Short mmCIF file of C-alpha atoms in Angstrom, two decimals:
data_model
loop_
_atom_site.label_atom_id
_atom_site.label_comp_id
_atom_site.label_asym_id
_atom_site.label_seq_id
_atom_site.Cartn_x
_atom_site.Cartn_y
_atom_site.Cartn_z
CA THR A 1 6.48 -6.75 -3.51
CA GLN A 2 3.66 -6.71 -0.83
CA LEU A 3 0.59 -6.46 -3.13
CA LEU A 4 -1.26 -5.73 0.15
CA GLU A 5 0.26 -3.35 3.46
CA GLN A 6 -1.26 -3.81 6.11
CA SER A 7 -0.91 -1.32 9.43
CA PRO A 8 -0.49 -1.44 12.08
CA GLN A 9 1.39 -4.32 12.65
CA PHE A 10 0.89 -5.26 16.14
CA LEU A 11 -1.53 -2.95 18.49
CA SER A 12 -2.31 -2.68 21.58
CA ILE A 13 -5.00 -1.15 24.51
CA GLN A 14 -6.50 -0.86 27.10
CA GLU A 15 -10.89 -2.41 26.81
CA GLY A 16 -13.15 0.30 25.46
CA GLU A 17 -10.74 2.59 23.16
CA ASN A 18 -10.89 3.12 19.26
CA LEU A 19 -8.58 1.29 16.50
CA THR A 20 -8.03 1.22 12.88
CA VAL A 21 -6.06 -1.14 11.05
CA TYR A 22 -5.29 -0.23 7.46
CA CYS A 23 -5.28 -1.97 4.27
CA ASN A 24 -3.48 0.44 1.65
CA SER A 25 -2.70 -1.39 -2.42
CA SER A 26 -1.78 0.36 -5.27
CA SER A 27 -4.24 -2.66 -7.56
CA VAL A 28 -7.82 -1.88 -7.52
CA PHE A 29 -9.76 -5.23 -5.98
CA SER A 30 -13.08 -6.95 -7.29
CA SER A 31 -13.65 -7.18 -3.30
CA LEU A 32 -11.95 -7.32 -0.06
CA GLN A 33 -11.75 -9.49 2.49
CA TRP A 34 -11.43 -9.35 6.91
CA TYR A 35 -10.57 -11.93 8.78
CA ARG A 36 -10.09 -13.16 12.05
CA GLN A 37 -7.51 -16.10 13.48
CA GLU A 38 -7.27 -17.37 16.28
CA PRO A 39 -4.44 -19.42 17.62
CA GLY A 40 -4.09 -22.68 15.80
CA GLU A 41 -6.73 -21.76 13.49
CA GLY A 42 -7.30 -20.62 9.87
CA PRO A 43 -9.24 -17.49 9.23
CA VAL A 44 -12.60 -16.84 9.88
CA LEU A 45 -14.70 -14.51 7.73
CA LEU A 46 -15.56 -11.48 9.17
CA VAL A 47 -16.74 -9.00 5.87
CA THR A 48 -16.68 -9.03 1.40
CA VAL A 49 -16.79 -4.98 0.30
CA VAL A 50 -17.28 -5.61 -2.88
CA THR A 51 -18.80 -1.60 -4.18
CA GLY A 52 -16.24 1.52 -3.80
CA GLY A 53 -17.44 3.59 -0.64
CA GLU A 54 -18.69 0.43 0.89
CA VAL A 55 -19.28 0.61 4.75
CA LYS A 56 -20.53 -1.88 6.67
CA LYS A 57 -21.15 -3.18 10.93
CA LEU A 58 -20.92 -5.93 12.86
CA LYS A 59 -21.23 -4.66 15.87
CA ARG A 60 -18.63 -2.89 17.82
CA LEU A 61 -16.64 -3.46 14.24
CA THR A 62 -16.49 -0.93 10.74
CA PHE A 63 -15.37 -2.05 7.41
CA GLN A 64 -15.11 0.27 4.43
CA PHE A 65 -14.17 0.47 1.14
CA GLY A 66 -12.30 2.73 -0.02
CA ASP A 67 -13.79 4.42 -3.56
CA ALA A 68 -11.25 3.64 -5.63
CA ARG A 69 -11.40 -0.60 -4.97
CA LYS A 70 -8.02 -0.45 -3.25
CA ASP A 71 -8.02 0.61 -0.19
CA SER A 72 -10.26 -0.78 3.14
CA SER A 73 -10.42 0.04 6.62
CA LEU A 74 -11.56 -1.71 9.87
CA HIS A 75 -12.60 0.15 12.81
CA ILE A 76 -13.72 -1.18 16.32
CA THR A 77 -15.28 1.22 18.60
CA ALA A 78 -15.21 0.22 22.64
CA ALA A 79 -12.73 -2.90 21.58
CA GLN A 80 -13.41 -5.66 24.47
CA PRO A 81 -10.62 -8.15 25.94
CA GLY A 82 -13.11 -10.50 23.19
CA ASP A 83 -11.29 -8.71 20.30
CA THR A 84 -7.50 -9.80 20.80
CA GLY A 85 -6.71 -11.94 18.03
CA LEU A 86 -4.93 -11.41 14.01
CA TYR A 87 -6.69 -9.49 11.63
CA LEU A 88 -6.00 -9.85 8.52
CA CYS A 89 -7.34 -7.99 5.34
CA ALA A 90 -7.66 -9.44 1.40
CA GLY A 91 -7.93 -9.25 -1.09
CA ALA A 92 -9.47 -10.99 -4.30
CA ARG A 93 -9.41 -9.87 -8.56
CA GLY A 94 -11.93 -11.27 -10.92
CA SER A 95 -16.08 -11.46 -10.28
CA SER A 96 -15.40 -15.49 -9.84
CA ASN A 97 -12.37 -16.14 -8.40
CA THR A 98 -13.44 -15.63 -4.42
CA GLY A 99 -11.27 -18.03 -2.68
CA LYS A 100 -7.75 -17.39 -4.75
CA LEU A 101 -7.03 -13.88 -2.19
CA ILE A 102 -3.73 -11.39 -2.16
CA PHE A 103 -3.42 -11.02 1.96
CA GLY A 104 -1.95 -8.27 4.03
CA GLN A 105 0.58 -9.46 6.89
CA GLY A 106 -2.44 -9.12 9.73
CA THR A 107 -2.41 -6.71 12.74
CA THR A 108 -1.67 -8.37 16.51
CA LEU A 109 -4.04 -7.02 18.53
CA GLN A 110 -4.71 -7.57 22.40
CA VAL A 111 -6.48 -5.90 24.01
CA LYS A 112 -6.02 -5.42 27.42
CA PRO A 113 -8.12 -5.43 30.54
CA GLU B 1 -21.62 -29.97 8.66
CA ALA B 2 -17.49 -30.33 8.61
CA GLY B 3 -14.98 -27.26 8.18
CA VAL B 4 -12.32 -27.66 6.43
CA THR B 5 -9.95 -29.96 8.22
CA GLN B 6 -7.02 -30.63 7.48
CA PHE B 7 -4.25 -34.10 8.35
CA PRO B 8 -1.31 -33.83 10.72
CA SER B 9 -1.86 -30.35 12.20
CA HIS B 10 1.71 -30.61 12.88
CA SER B 11 4.71 -32.08 11.31
CA VAL B 12 8.10 -31.70 11.97
CA ILE B 13 10.97 -33.71 9.42
CA GLU B 14 14.05 -34.24 8.54
CA LYS B 15 14.89 -31.75 5.39
CA GLY B 16 15.61 -34.14 2.70
CA GLN B 17 12.93 -36.31 3.81
CA THR B 18 9.14 -36.29 1.32
CA VAL B 19 5.71 -35.47 3.71
CA THR B 20 2.01 -35.56 2.78
CA LEU B 21 -0.26 -32.57 3.42
CA ARG B 22 -3.40 -33.52 3.21
CA CYS B 23 -7.11 -31.55 2.60
CA ASP B 24 -10.80 -32.43 2.89
CA PRO B 25 -13.46 -29.78 1.95
CA ILE B 26 -16.74 -28.79 2.83
CA SER B 27 -18.51 -31.51 1.04
CA GLY B 28 -20.10 -30.14 -2.34
CA HIS B 29 -16.98 -27.89 -2.22
CA ASP B 30 -16.52 -27.21 -6.44
CA ASN B 31 -13.17 -25.65 -5.61
CA LEU B 32 -9.78 -25.38 -3.00
CA TYR B 33 -7.23 -24.29 -2.47
CA TRP B 34 -4.09 -24.07 -0.72
CA TYR B 35 -1.91 -21.30 1.30
CA ARG B 36 1.29 -20.54 2.48
CA ARG B 37 2.23 -18.78 5.81
CA VAL B 38 5.95 -18.85 5.67
CA MET B 39 7.29 -16.99 9.13
CA GLY B 40 7.27 -13.55 9.32
CA LYS B 41 5.53 -13.46 5.74
CA GLU B 42 1.73 -12.96 4.58
CA ILE B 43 0.04 -15.75 3.51
CA LYS B 44 0.56 -16.27 -0.09
CA PHE B 45 -1.80 -18.15 -2.85
CA LEU B 46 -0.61 -21.45 -4.10
CA LEU B 47 -3.03 -23.09 -5.97
CA HIS B 48 -6.72 -23.52 -6.58
CA PHE B 49 -8.15 -27.09 -8.00
CA VAL B 50 -12.16 -26.78 -9.50
CA LYS B 51 -12.41 -29.99 -8.70
CA GLU B 52 -9.47 -32.05 -9.80
CA SER B 53 -8.31 -30.22 -12.18
CA LYS B 54 -5.72 -26.98 -11.82
CA GLN B 55 -6.99 -24.10 -11.75
CA ASP B 56 -4.39 -22.14 -11.59
CA GLU B 57 -0.93 -23.56 -9.39
CA SER B 58 1.37 -19.97 -10.25
CA GLY B 59 2.24 -19.86 -6.48
CA MET B 60 3.68 -22.89 -6.22
CA PRO B 61 7.18 -22.01 -5.09
CA ASN B 62 8.87 -25.05 -7.45
CA ASN B 63 9.09 -28.73 -8.54
CA ARG B 64 9.30 -30.31 -4.81
CA PHE B 65 5.44 -29.65 -4.48
CA LEU B 66 3.10 -32.03 -5.76
CA ALA B 67 -0.43 -31.31 -5.02
CA GLU B 68 -2.85 -33.74 -6.11
CA ARG B 69 -7.13 -33.87 -5.84
CA THR B 70 -8.20 -37.11 -7.67
CA GLY B 71 -11.61 -37.80 -7.54
CA GLY B 72 -12.79 -33.43 -6.56
CA THR B 73 -13.09 -35.25 -2.79
CA TYR B 74 -10.25 -34.48 -1.07
CA SER B 75 -6.57 -32.97 -1.77
CA THR B 76 -2.91 -33.64 -1.70
CA LEU B 77 0.16 -31.62 -1.29
CA LYS B 78 4.00 -33.36 -1.12
CA VAL B 79 7.23 -32.45 -0.93
CA GLN B 80 9.77 -33.64 -2.28
CA PRO B 81 12.45 -33.52 -0.89
CA ALA B 82 12.04 -30.63 1.66
CA GLU B 83 13.53 -27.76 1.98
CA LEU B 84 14.17 -26.04 5.12
CA GLU B 85 12.95 -23.05 3.82
CA ASP B 86 9.58 -24.87 3.58
CA SER B 87 9.12 -24.83 6.82
CA GLY B 88 5.36 -22.43 7.94
CA VAL B 89 1.28 -22.83 8.44
CA TYR B 90 -0.33 -24.63 5.17
CA PHE B 91 -3.38 -23.85 5.35
CA CYS B 92 -6.31 -25.42 2.83
CA ALA B 93 -9.46 -23.44 2.64
CA SER B 94 -12.35 -24.21 -0.20
CA SER B 95 -16.28 -22.66 -1.17
CA ARG B 96 -18.17 -23.32 -3.39
CA SER B 97 -18.54 -22.26 -7.06
CA LEU B 98 -20.77 -18.98 -8.63
CA GLY B 99 -24.47 -19.31 -8.54
CA GLU B 100 -23.92 -22.19 -6.97
CA GLY B 101 -24.79 -20.28 -2.93
CA ASP B 102 -22.59 -18.34 -1.23
CA THR B 103 -19.05 -18.02 -2.92
CA GLU B 104 -16.94 -17.63 1.12
CA ALA B 105 -14.32 -18.90 1.27
CA PHE B 106 -13.45 -21.87 5.10
CA PHE B 107 -10.33 -22.52 5.89
CA GLY B 108 -8.70 -25.10 7.73
CA GLN B 109 -6.93 -25.03 10.56
CA GLY B 110 -4.15 -25.83 9.20
CA THR B 111 -0.77 -27.67 9.05
CA ARG B 112 2.68 -26.08 10.67
CA LEU B 113 4.83 -27.54 8.59
CA THR B 114 8.80 -28.02 10.51
CA VAL B 115 11.60 -28.93 8.25
CA VAL B 116 14.54 -29.02 10.60
#
């Protein structure tokens, strides 16, 4: 059973386009994290959202946590080739265990120049 | 400050053999986690250490997997005997405990295990 459904799994777009990646679950998470992973490397944390309805921005990336803390989205504005990579969402349960995470399947993003 | 390091980066072994993966967490991080990603699947939690104690091993697939963290520093994950379905990328992550600052989990680069 996949607890955190991430979509789309693959996305190929042109430079300058916008995109949104979604993570959905029927379960409530205490926090949700977004990671980016490069080939041959481990996931690197981009952002953590904790409060329902929370919106965080990181340059051209906007992260939102659903009001019910069951879903999240990552929106990239004017994508650049440097944004190419694997994006992962991961949810945590419990306030003291941020490292025990439930991951989505990941979204492989390719931004073509 | 050195990050989480894992050894080896790649390992190819035959079915039935034994393999030991090692993880060196960031110095001072009490929490150490093992995760695994098998082909086509999501990254899944295996085990959580707090210092040298196993806090949660609910994700360990079976008794062929043995994790240790003697002295609360580095950790090893032994697979004995290895089976084909054990192939995948094994990640280690570490984090501080609550009250000691940011509790972000930092991941190592992973060990790619191939069982043939």
